[in-house]
Amino acid sequence: MVESVNNTPILLVNGRIIDPANGIDQNGSLLLENGRVSRLFFGKKLSAPRGTRKFDVGGKWVIPGLIDMHVHLREPGEEYKETIASGTRAAAAGGFTAVACMPNTKPFNDSWAVTAQILSKARNCSAKVYPVGAISKFGRGETLAEYGEMKEAGVVAISDDGCPVENSQLMRRALEYSSHFKLLVISHSEEKTLSHLGVMNEGYQSTRLGLRGIPRVAEEIMIYRDLSLAEYTGQPIHIAHVSTRESVSLIRRAKERGCKITAETAPHYFTLTDEAVDSYDTMAKMNPPLRSPDDIAAIKEGLADGTLDVIATDHAPHSTLDKDLEFDLAANGIIGLETAVPLALNLVREGTIDATRFVELLSSNPARLLGVEGGTLRVGGPADVVVIDPDKDFVYTEDQVVSKSKNSPFLDWHMRGKAVLTIKDGEITYSDS
């Protein structure tokens, strides 16, 4: 349910307030006024303005609104899969108050005009939208896009996500050119000559199913190149959707050398293995593909020790036209905005990360990397807040999916932990009540 409160003050009482940016993890209350965080109360009798809406959130977490730095909203061009409006509603239902949308729309977002159109459509939606512009024109990896005009229009980073930049000289120039505009380069690291025609992880399962595999090295060799270019140019780079043990190891060693590298993974890479492809289930088809239990263990180690900085969903809506096909022909990708919280909370329950690290990975770090507001509950900051019930049990059924597309391998899963109240700029964008 999306509900406007027209800037009515909101008071959240008795919640566990977790804000790593300010070193806070204790029970208290939070007052939101005029779209900003107004006051924090710890152990004191509080007062609130007349007309304040009060929510008792005892037993729940009160944390900065989640920020997903890697989603596909499909608009413009493929509105039959998702629109900016429907995608941001799904974001709010998942506890996200902001998303960064990748440029592989139709047309590709490589210009001022497309960026401006996306931002125009995003006005008054259920989550803030931060467009990511293209590294190269049309995403073809041949000529650099115009970073200056895209920055002026509102992009917060650049990427050719879905289309790896194969030309190393172009990638070097992208790192150098983007530094003038303080735009983070997000790399889809894939060596296409190695992944060519592959549809799942290369290994026992691909052999058993008779499907062409994608070797781990297709990802790792390109990360190695990107790390080398980042070190050579001295410029930062962010690696998207990390999926293998060696990728984590490469990034860890680069950080130890002082390389300006950050990286993300997605919930499916620490939850599912390539056994999910069994029975040729196209809902488990994605790129990079699902890997092995050993890769999952490495991803979790990377999230725990700081090698991986962000959990992003890579939310990729597809209609039945794109998924109800033979496995070889089906599109890559799954929706993820509405399942990220319970899947990431599994990491907390099993002791891989704690609640503070959860907030860092899903809110504070993406805000810092993209250079956008949010990621903290500091007084005076934007009233972007999510209340999470870490113990709420539910079954994720198709009729509950808010996204326009339903392509999720987690349908009918019993899950635990959910966003129950999402607030953007002081307005309620989702309530589970």
mmCIF file of C-alpha atoms in Angstrom, residues 255-407:
data_model
loop_
_atom_site.group_PDB
_atom_site.id
_atom_site.type_symbol
_atom_site.label_atom_id
_atom_site.label_comp_id
_atom_site.label_asym_id
_atom_site.label_seq_id
_atom_site.Cartn_x
_atom_site.Cartn_y
_atom_site.Cartn_z
ATOM 1 C CA LYS A 255 42.371 -3.707 -1.806
ATOM 2 C CA GLU A 256 45.349 -4.816 0.252
ATOM 3 C CA ARG A 257 47.609 -3.145 -2.342
ATOM 4 C CA GLY A 258 45.641 0.076 -2.004
ATOM 5 C CA CYS A 259 43.775 -0.144 -5.304
ATOM 6 C CA LYS A 260 40.675 2.065 -5.425
ATOM 7 C CA ILE A 261 38.277 -0.783 -5.963
ATOM 8 C CA THR A 262 34.836 -1.554 -4.597
ATOM 9 C CA ALA A 263 32.495 -4.410 -5.443
ATOM 10 C CA GLU A 264 28.990 -5.744 -5.071
ATOM 11 C CA THR A 265 27.241 -9.077 -5.139
ATOM 12 C CA ALA A 266 23.568 -10.028 -5.328
ATOM 13 C CA PRO A 267 21.443 -12.109 -2.930
ATOM 14 C CA HIS A 268 21.110 -14.996 -5.400
ATOM 15 C CA TYR A 269 24.894 -15.431 -5.434
ATOM 16 C CA PHE A 270 24.971 -16.193 -1.702
ATOM 17 C CA THR A 271 21.709 -18.176 -1.694
ATOM 18 C CA LEU A 272 21.437 -20.435 -4.762
ATOM 19 C CA THR A 273 23.821 -22.800 -6.547
ATOM 20 C CA ASP A 274 23.697 -24.046 -10.129
ATOM 21 C CA GLU A 275 21.604 -26.971 -8.884
ATOM 22 C CA ALA A 276 18.670 -24.529 -9.088
ATOM 23 C CA VAL A 277 18.907 -24.909 -12.864
ATOM 24 C CA ASP A 278 17.913 -28.560 -12.501
ATOM 25 C CA SER A 279 14.763 -29.282 -14.536
ATOM 26 C CA TYR A 280 15.847 -26.468 -16.862
ATOM 27 C CA ASP A 281 14.145 -23.824 -14.721
ATOM 28 C CA THR A 282 14.603 -20.556 -16.627
ATOM 29 C CA MET A 283 13.879 -18.617 -13.415
ATOM 30 C CA ALA A 284 17.391 -19.638 -12.366
ATOM 31 C CA LYS A 285 19.009 -18.362 -15.567
ATOM 32 C CA MET A 286 21.124 -15.263 -15.075
ATOM 33 C CA ASN A 287 24.438 -13.719 -16.033
ATOM 34 C CA PRO A 288 26.830 -14.222 -14.297
ATOM 35 C CA PRO A 289 25.324 -17.665 -13.697
ATOM 36 C CA LEU A 290 24.675 -19.314 -10.351
ATOM 37 C CA ARG A 291 27.850 -21.039 -9.170
ATOM 38 C CA SER A 292 28.888 -23.700 -6.610
ATOM 39 C CA PRO A 293 28.649 -24.061 -2.803
ATOM 40 C CA ASP A 294 32.353 -23.142 -2.603
ATOM 41 C CA ASP A 295 31.696 -19.889 -4.471
ATOM 42 C CA ILE A 296 28.819 -19.103 -2.092
ATOM 43 C CA ALA A 297 31.176 -19.612 0.856
ATOM 44 C CA ALA A 298 33.668 -17.191 -0.696
ATOM 45 C CA ILE A 299 30.985 -14.564 -1.359
ATOM 46 C CA LYS A 300 29.924 -14.748 2.285
ATOM 47 C CA GLU A 301 33.547 -14.403 3.436
ATOM 48 C CA GLY A 302 33.870 -11.329 1.202
ATOM 49 C CA LEU A 303 30.726 -9.741 2.631
ATOM 50 C CA ALA A 304 31.898 -10.374 6.180
ATOM 51 C CA ASP A 305 35.489 -9.149 5.882
ATOM 52 C CA GLY A 306 34.799 -6.014 3.810
ATOM 53 C CA THR A 307 36.098 -7.279 0.469
ATOM 54 C CA LEU A 308 32.595 -6.856 -0.945
ATOM 55 C CA ASP A 309 31.083 -3.466 -0.175
ATOM 56 C CA VAL A 310 27.485 -3.694 -1.326
ATOM 57 C CA ILE A 311 24.541 -6.048 -1.713
ATOM 58 C CA ALA A 312 22.655 -4.992 -4.854
ATOM 59 C CA THR A 313 19.769 -6.903 -6.375
ATOM 60 C CA ASP A 314 20.448 -6.642 -10.144
ATOM 61 C CA HIS A 315 16.636 -6.508 -10.343
ATOM 62 C CA ALA A 316 15.967 -7.632 -13.932
ATOM 63 C CA PRO A 317 12.266 -7.954 -14.791
ATOM 64 C CA HIS A 318 11.269 -10.156 -17.736
ATOM 65 C CA SER A 319 7.821 -11.127 -18.981
ATOM 66 C CA THR A 320 6.643 -14.652 -19.706
ATOM 67 C CA LEU A 321 7.457 -13.953 -23.366
ATOM 68 C CA ASP A 322 11.126 -13.781 -22.385
ATOM 69 C CA LYS A 323 11.207 -16.605 -19.829
ATOM 70 C CA ASP A 324 8.733 -19.270 -20.999
ATOM 71 C CA LEU A 325 11.145 -20.576 -23.618
ATOM 72 C CA GLU A 326 13.722 -23.326 -24.034
ATOM 73 C CA PHE A 327 16.529 -22.730 -21.547
ATOM 74 C CA ASP A 328 19.007 -21.765 -24.275
ATOM 75 C CA LEU A 329 16.670 -19.076 -25.583
ATOM 76 C CA ALA A 330 15.318 -17.631 -22.328
ATOM 77 C CA ALA A 331 16.453 -14.208 -21.123
ATOM 78 C CA ASN A 332 18.955 -13.797 -18.279
ATOM 79 C CA GLY A 333 17.935 -12.225 -14.994
ATOM 80 C CA ILE A 334 15.467 -12.255 -12.116
ATOM 81 C CA ILE A 335 13.563 -9.706 -10.068
ATOM 82 C CA GLY A 336 15.054 -9.077 -6.641
ATOM 83 C CA LEU A 337 13.870 -5.892 -4.949
ATOM 84 C CA GLU A 338 11.226 -7.628 -2.820
ATOM 85 C CA THR A 339 13.357 -10.559 -1.641
ATOM 86 C CA ALA A 340 16.661 -8.859 -0.820
ATOM 87 C CA VAL A 341 15.821 -8.158 2.824
ATOM 88 C CA PRO A 342 14.836 -11.701 3.912
ATOM 89 C CA LEU A 343 17.704 -13.266 1.948
ATOM 90 C CA ALA A 344 20.256 -10.851 3.434
ATOM 91 C CA LEU A 345 18.771 -11.364 6.901
ATOM 92 C CA ASN A 346 19.628 -15.039 6.526
ATOM 93 C CA LEU A 347 23.275 -13.917 6.684
ATOM 94 C CA VAL A 348 22.580 -12.224 10.020
ATOM 95 C CA ARG A 349 20.767 -15.218 11.467
ATOM 96 C CA GLU A 350 23.564 -17.617 10.521
ATOM 97 C CA GLY A 351 26.197 -15.249 11.980
ATOM 98 C CA THR A 352 27.967 -14.306 8.732
ATOM 99 C CA ILE A 353 27.318 -10.587 9.320
ATOM 100 C CA ASP A 354 25.709 -8.567 12.097
ATOM 101 C CA ALA A 355 22.900 -6.033 11.892
ATOM 102 C CA THR A 356 25.304 -3.118 11.534
ATOM 103 C CA ARG A 357 27.021 -4.737 8.568
ATOM 104 C CA PHE A 358 23.583 -5.443 7.047
ATOM 105 C CA VAL A 359 22.851 -1.701 7.064
ATOM 106 C CA GLU A 360 26.283 -0.847 5.679
ATOM 107 C CA LEU A 361 25.897 -3.271 2.770
ATOM 108 C CA LEU A 362 22.364 -2.235 1.827
ATOM 109 C CA SER A 363 22.290 1.466 2.674
ATOM 110 C CA SER A 364 25.363 3.331 3.973
ATOM 111 C CA ASN A 365 27.898 1.996 1.474
ATOM 112 C CA PRO A 366 25.816 2.421 -1.700
ATOM 113 C CA ALA A 367 24.996 6.009 -0.652
ATOM 114 C CA ARG A 368 28.698 6.743 -0.153
ATOM 115 C CA LEU A 369 29.813 5.112 -3.406
ATOM 116 C CA LEU A 370 27.198 6.869 -5.517
ATOM 117 C CA GLY A 371 27.632 10.169 -3.693
ATOM 118 C CA VAL A 372 23.913 10.506 -3.011
ATOM 119 C CA GLU A 373 22.008 11.545 0.086
ATOM 120 C CA GLY A 374 20.734 8.952 2.541
ATOM 121 C CA GLY A 375 22.392 5.962 4.138
ATOM 122 C CA THR A 376 22.189 7.560 7.582
ATOM 123 C CA LEU A 377 19.656 8.757 10.158
ATOM 124 C CA ARG A 378 21.549 11.920 11.066
ATOM 125 C CA VAL A 379 19.389 14.766 12.346
ATOM 126 C CA GLY A 380 18.689 17.135 9.471
ATOM 127 C CA GLY A 381 19.159 14.443 6.842
ATOM 128 C CA PRO A 382 16.406 13.195 4.530
ATOM 129 C CA ALA A 383 13.606 11.259 6.215
ATOM 130 C CA ASP A 384 14.371 8.106 4.216
ATOM 131 C CA VAL A 385 13.711 5.321 6.704
ATOM 132 C CA VAL A 386 12.662 1.699 6.671
ATOM 133 C CA VAL A 387 11.257 -0.337 9.538
ATOM 134 C CA ILE A 388 12.158 -4.014 9.317
ATOM 135 C CA ASP A 389 10.554 -6.822 11.247
ATOM 136 C CA PRO A 390 13.413 -9.357 11.335
ATOM 137 C CA ASP A 391 11.124 -12.125 12.568
ATOM 138 C CA LYS A 392 8.136 -11.722 10.272
ATOM 139 C CA ASP A 393 7.399 -14.998 8.509
ATOM 140 C CA PHE A 394 5.746 -14.996 5.128
ATOM 141 C CA VAL A 395 5.451 -17.000 1.933
ATOM 142 C CA TYR A 396 6.541 -15.125 -1.191
ATOM 143 C CA THR A 397 3.720 -15.978 -3.570
ATOM 144 C CA GLU A 398 3.153 -14.701 -7.081
ATOM 145 C CA ASP A 399 0.000 -12.800 -6.157
ATOM 146 C CA GLN A 400 2.054 -10.759 -3.656
ATOM 147 C CA VAL A 401 4.675 -9.655 -6.192
ATOM 148 C CA VAL A 402 4.540 -5.901 -6.689
ATOM 149 C CA SER A 403 6.883 -5.796 -9.663
ATOM 150 C CA LYS A 404 5.211 -5.939 -13.075
ATOM 151 C CA SER A 405 7.160 -9.131 -13.864
ATOM 152 C CA LYS A 406 7.123 -12.289 -11.787
ATOM 153 C CA ASN A 407 10.414 -13.930 -12.798
#
